[in-house]
PDB file of C-alpha atoms in Angstrom:
ATOM      1  CA  MET A  12      -1.937  -2.459 -20.400  1.00 65.00           C
ATOM      2  CA  PRO A  13       0.457  -5.323 -19.609  1.00 81.00           C
ATOM      3  CA  ARG A  14       0.586  -6.874 -16.162  1.00 88.00           C
ATOM      4  CA  ALA A  15       3.595  -5.942 -14.090  1.00 89.00           C
ATOM      5  CA  GLU A  16       5.348  -8.393 -11.823  1.00 91.00           C
ATOM      6  CA  SER A  17       7.170  -7.361  -8.667  1.00 92.00           C
ATOM      7  CA  LYS A  18       9.413  -9.921  -7.026  1.00 94.00           C
ATOM      8  CA  ALA A  19      11.053 -10.215  -3.639  1.00 95.00           C
ATOM      9  CA  SER A  20      12.740 -12.998  -1.702  1.00 96.00           C
ATOM     10  CA  ALA A  21      13.283 -13.852   1.942  1.00 95.00           C
ATOM     11  CA  VAL A  22      15.571 -16.194   3.863  1.00 96.00           C
ATOM     12  CA  TRP A  23      15.074 -17.191   7.519  1.00 96.00           C
ATOM     13  CA  HIS A  24      17.339 -19.057   9.957  1.00 96.00           C
ATOM     14  CA  GLY A  25      16.335 -20.451  13.339  1.00 95.00           C
ATOM     15  CA  ASP A  26      13.250 -20.115  15.481  1.00 95.00           C
ATOM     16  CA  LEU A  27      10.980 -17.072  15.563  1.00 92.00           C
ATOM     17  CA  MET A  28      12.186 -15.434  18.760  1.00 90.00           C
ATOM     18  CA  HIS A  29      15.935 -15.857  18.306  1.00 90.00           C
ATOM     19  CA  GLY A  30      16.276 -16.402  14.574  1.00 93.00           C
ATOM     20  CA  ASN A  31      16.926 -13.894  11.874  1.00 92.00           C
ATOM     21  CA  GLY A  32      16.655 -13.487   8.171  1.00 94.00           C
ATOM     22  CA  SER A  33      16.973 -11.138   5.276  1.00 95.00           C
ATOM     23  CA  ILE A  34      14.936  -9.814   2.382  1.00 95.00           C
ATOM     24  CA  SER A  35      15.934  -8.790  -1.114  1.00 96.00           C
ATOM     25  CA  LEU A  36      14.061  -7.130  -3.940  1.00 93.00           C
ATOM     26  CA  LYS A  37      14.582  -8.194  -7.540  1.00 94.00           C
ATOM     27  CA  SER A  38      15.069  -4.535  -8.487  1.00 93.00           C
ATOM     28  CA  GLY A  39      18.201  -4.527  -6.353  1.00 93.00           C
ATOM     29  CA  VAL A  40      17.299  -1.480  -4.279  1.00 93.00           C
ATOM     30  CA  ILE A  41      17.200  -3.685  -1.176  1.00 92.00           C
ATOM     31  CA  GLN A  42      19.646  -6.567  -0.938  1.00 95.00           C
ATOM     32  CA  ASN A  43      20.071  -8.868   2.046  1.00 95.00           C
ATOM     33  CA  GLN A  44      18.370  -6.412   4.402  1.00 94.00           C
ATOM     34  CA  PRO A  45      18.216  -7.978   7.882  1.00 93.00           C
ATOM     35  CA  VAL A  46      14.835  -8.791   9.461  1.00 92.00           C
ATOM     36  CA  SER A  47      14.015 -10.278  12.846  1.00 89.00           C
ATOM     37  CA  TRP A  48      11.209 -10.695  15.352  1.00 89.00           C
ATOM     38  CA  THR A  49      12.900  -8.076  17.534  1.00 85.00           C
ATOM     39  CA  ALA A  50      12.780  -5.590  14.648  1.00 83.00           C
ATOM     40  CA  ARG A  51       9.011  -6.143  14.480  1.00 83.00           C
ATOM     41  CA  THR A  52       8.226  -5.859  18.159  1.00 83.00           C
ATOM     42  CA  GLU A  53      10.931  -3.684  19.701  1.00 78.00           C
ATOM     43  CA  ARG A  54      11.538  -0.990  17.084  1.00 65.00           C
ATOM     44  CA  GLY A  55      13.283   1.526  19.346  1.00 64.00           C
ATOM     45  CA  ASP A  56      16.613   2.581  17.902  1.00 62.00           C
ATOM     46  CA  ASN A  57      17.070  -0.645  15.940  1.00 55.00           C
ATOM     47  CA  VAL A  58      17.325   1.132  12.596  1.00 65.00           C
ATOM     48  CA  SER A  59      19.659  -1.401  10.976  1.00 83.00           C
ATOM     49  CA  GLN A  60      16.838  -3.930  10.521  1.00 85.00           C
ATOM     50  CA  THR A  61      13.473  -3.649   8.855  1.00 88.00           C
ATOM     51  CA  SER A  62      10.165  -5.421   9.359  1.00 89.00           C
ATOM     52  CA  PRO A  63       7.318  -6.492   7.097  1.00 92.00           C
ATOM     53  CA  GLU A  64       5.221  -3.725   8.668  1.00 92.00           C
ATOM     54  CA  GLU A  65       7.780  -1.055   7.816  1.00 91.00           C
ATOM     55  CA  LEU A  66       7.809  -2.295   4.221  1.00 94.00           C
ATOM     56  CA  ILE A  67       3.997  -2.269   4.081  1.00 96.00           C
ATOM     57  CA  ALA A  68       3.983   1.299   5.462  1.00 96.00           C
ATOM     58  CA  ALA A  69       6.441   2.371   2.748  1.00 96.00           C
ATOM     59  CA  ALA A  70       4.459   0.621   0.026  1.00 97.00           C
ATOM     60  CA  TYR A  71       1.228   2.213   1.195  1.00 98.00           C
ATOM     61  CA  ALA A  72       2.743   5.701   1.511  1.00 97.00           C
ATOM     62  CA  SER A  73       4.181   5.621  -2.010  1.00 97.00           C
ATOM     63  CA  CYS A  74       1.046   4.131  -3.562  1.00 97.00           C
ATOM     64  CA  PHE A  75      -1.125   6.668  -1.732  1.00 98.00           C
ATOM     65  CA  CYS A  76       0.999   9.541  -3.099  1.00 98.00           C
ATOM     66  CA  MET A  77       0.623   8.223  -6.632  1.00 97.00           C
ATOM     67  CA  GLY A  78      -3.135   7.810  -6.258  1.00 97.00           C
ATOM     68  CA  LEU A  79      -3.563  11.248  -4.716  1.00 98.00           C
ATOM     69  CA  SER A  80      -1.385  12.788  -7.398  1.00 98.00           C
ATOM     70  CA  ASN A  81      -3.601  11.205 -10.046  1.00 97.00           C
ATOM     71  CA  GLY A  82      -6.783  12.523  -8.433  1.00 97.00           C
ATOM     72  CA  LEU A  83      -5.405  16.035  -8.039  1.00 97.00           C
ATOM     73  CA  GLY A  84      -4.075  16.058 -11.612  1.00 97.00           C
ATOM     74  CA  GLY A  85      -7.444  14.930 -12.943  1.00 96.00           C
ATOM     75  CA  ASN A  86      -8.966  17.869 -11.082  1.00 96.00           C
ATOM     76  CA  GLY A  87      -6.636  20.278 -12.899  1.00 97.00           C
ATOM     77  CA  THR A  88      -4.771  21.000  -9.650  1.00 97.00           C
ATOM     78  CA  PRO A  89      -1.564  18.971  -9.808  1.00 97.00           C
ATOM     79  CA  ALA A  90       0.525  18.865  -6.649  1.00 97.00           C
ATOM     80  CA  ASP A  91       3.834  20.674  -6.420  1.00 97.00           C
ATOM     81  CA  GLU A  92       4.772  18.296  -3.605  1.00 97.00           C
ATOM     82  CA  LEU A  93       3.181  15.610  -1.453  1.00 98.00           C
ATOM     83  CA  ARG A  94       4.915  14.391   1.718  1.00 97.00           C
ATOM     84  CA  VAL A  95       3.565  11.411   3.618  1.00 97.00           C
ATOM     85  CA  ASN A  96       4.733   9.813   6.845  1.00 97.00           C
ATOM     86  CA  ALA A  97       3.205   6.380   7.396  1.00 97.00           C
ATOM     87  CA  THR A  98       2.944   4.688  10.780  1.00 96.00           C
ATOM     88  CA  ALA A  99       2.045   1.005  10.832  1.00 95.00           C
ATOM     89  CA  ILE A 100       0.961  -0.509  14.134  1.00 93.00           C
ATOM     90  CA  PHE A 101       1.798  -4.177  14.680  1.00 91.00           C
ATOM     91  CA  ASP A 102      -0.277  -5.648  17.506  1.00 90.00           C
ATOM     92  CA  VAL A 103       0.859  -8.648  19.477  1.00 86.00           C
ATOM     93  CA  GLY A 104      -1.866  -9.586  21.918  1.00 81.00           C
ATOM     94  CA  GLY A 105      -4.650 -11.865  22.971  1.00 74.00           C
ATOM     95  CA  GLY A 106      -6.198 -11.824  19.504  1.00 74.00           C
ATOM     96  CA  GLY A 107      -2.970 -12.960  17.884  1.00 82.00           C
ATOM     97  CA  VAL A 108      -0.541 -10.930  15.822  1.00 89.00           C
ATOM     98  CA  LYS A 109      -1.663  -8.532  13.121  1.00 92.00           C
ATOM     99  CA  VAL A 110      -1.066  -5.271  11.339  1.00 93.00           C
ATOM    100  CA  ALA A 111      -3.771  -3.345  13.170  1.00 93.00           C
ATOM    101  CA  SER A 112      -3.573   0.060  11.543  1.00 96.00           C
ATOM    102  CA  ILE A 113      -1.671   2.379   9.266  1.00 97.00           C
ATOM    103  CA  HIS A 114      -1.942   6.111   9.747  1.00 98.00           C
ATOM    104  CA  LEU A 115      -0.786   8.591   7.112  1.00 98.00           C
ATOM    105  CA  ASP A 116       0.249  12.152   7.959  1.00 98.00           C
ATOM    106  CA  LEU A 117       0.078  14.086   4.707  1.00 98.00           C
ATOM    107  CA  GLU A 118       1.344  17.548   3.848  1.00 98.00           C
ATOM    108  CA  GLY A 119       0.774  18.858   0.363  1.00 97.00           C
ATOM    109  CA  LYS A 120       1.669  21.904  -1.674  1.00 97.00           C
ATOM    110  CA  VAL A 121      -1.141  22.081  -4.181  1.00 97.00           C
ATOM    111  CA  PRO A 122      -1.835  25.440  -5.832  1.00 96.00           C
ATOM    112  CA  GLY A 123      -5.458  26.175  -6.641  1.00 95.00           C
ATOM    113  CA  VAL A 124      -7.121  23.600  -4.397  1.00 96.00           C
ATOM    114  CA  SER A 125      -9.061  24.317  -1.212  1.00 96.00           C
ATOM    115  CA  ALA A 126      -8.247  22.570   2.070  1.00 96.00           C
ATOM    116  CA  GLU A 127     -11.632  20.831   1.909  1.00 96.00           C
ATOM    117  CA  ASP A 128     -11.045  19.509  -1.601  1.00 96.00           C
ATOM    118  CA  PHE A 129      -7.511  18.453  -0.679  1.00 97.00           C
ATOM    119  CA  ASP A 130      -8.856  16.457   2.260  1.00 97.00           C
ATOM    120  CA  ARG A 131     -11.575  14.913   0.065  1.00 97.00           C
ATOM    121  CA  PHE A 132      -9.016  13.795  -2.527  1.00 97.00           C
ATOM    122  CA  ALA A 133      -6.801  12.410   0.264  1.00 97.00           C
ATOM    123  CA  GLN A 134      -9.685  10.412   1.747  1.00 97.00           C
ATOM    124  CA  GLU A 135     -10.505   9.021  -1.714  1.00 96.00           C
ATOM    125  CA  ALA A 136      -6.865   8.011  -2.291  1.00 97.00           C
ATOM    126  CA  LYS A 137      -6.778   6.232   1.091  1.00 97.00           C
ATOM    127  CA  THR A 138      -8.451   3.150  -0.389  1.00 95.00           C
ATOM    128  CA  GLY A 139      -8.387   4.197  -4.038  1.00 95.00           C
ATOM    129  CA  CYS A 140      -4.761   3.264  -4.567  1.00 95.00           C
ATOM    130  CA  PRO A 141      -4.054  -0.453  -5.164  1.00 96.00           C
ATOM    131  CA  VAL A 142      -2.202  -1.009  -1.867  1.00 97.00           C
ATOM    132  CA  GLY A 143      -4.930   0.787   0.096  1.00 97.00           C
ATOM    133  CA  ALA A 144      -7.558  -1.272  -1.699  1.00 96.00           C
ATOM    134  CA  ALA A 145      -5.682  -4.470  -0.741  1.00 96.00           C
ATOM    135  CA  LEU A 146      -5.514  -3.402   2.920  1.00 97.00           C
ATOM    136  CA  LYS A 147      -9.119  -2.158   3.121  1.00 96.00           C
ATOM    137  CA  GLY A 148     -11.251  -4.226   5.460  1.00 95.00           C
ATOM    138  CA  ASN A 149      -8.185  -5.862   7.034  1.00 94.00           C
ATOM    139  CA  VAL A 150      -6.273  -2.892   8.427  1.00 96.00           C
ATOM    140  CA  ASP A 151      -7.641   0.320   9.964  1.00 96.00           C
ATOM    141  CA  LEU A 152      -6.514   3.066   7.552  1.00 98.00           C
ATOM    142  CA  SER A 153      -6.535   6.764   8.427  1.00 97.00           C
ATOM    143  CA  VAL A 154      -5.226   9.981   6.894  1.00 98.00           C
ATOM    144  CA  ASP A 155      -4.635  13.444   8.324  1.00 97.00           C
ATOM    145  CA  ALA A 156      -4.259  15.873   5.432  1.00 97.00           C
ATOM    146  CA  LYS A 157      -2.710  19.305   5.742  1.00 97.00           C
ATOM    147  CA  LEU A 158      -2.454  21.786   2.899  1.00 96.00           C
ATOM    148  CA  VAL A 159       0.701  23.921   3.147  1.00 95.00           C
ATOM    149  CA  SER A 160       1.942  26.860   1.118  1.00 84.00           C
TER     150      SER A 160
END
């Protein structure tokens, strides 16, 4: 299988605390999206800006869904729907700054699978997907899986 390249760019102006920047993805789905230190540390209602942590949460949630979908399909129990909400925690403290954890809340409609098997597949996908594997050992990863009808 050929290697796939994903490309993004960033621009920054000024110092960390008062400066600002933007990110763009080569695919064009995000262009000149504003980023700032405030967006990282004071999320609140500041929905017009993103942060690296929000982007990592989105990347992990989508990769996790793909990995889980693959595991369930290989089991002969493909998902009708998987919904994941990812919460990334960015810690600013005495130990420096870091992405401390990402928690996934998963709901899945998966005919023919037990709640126990669904949870097992979810736990396997947690670090089985490429983004989860990249984060493993650096970020505390957790998943709460709920099977819905």
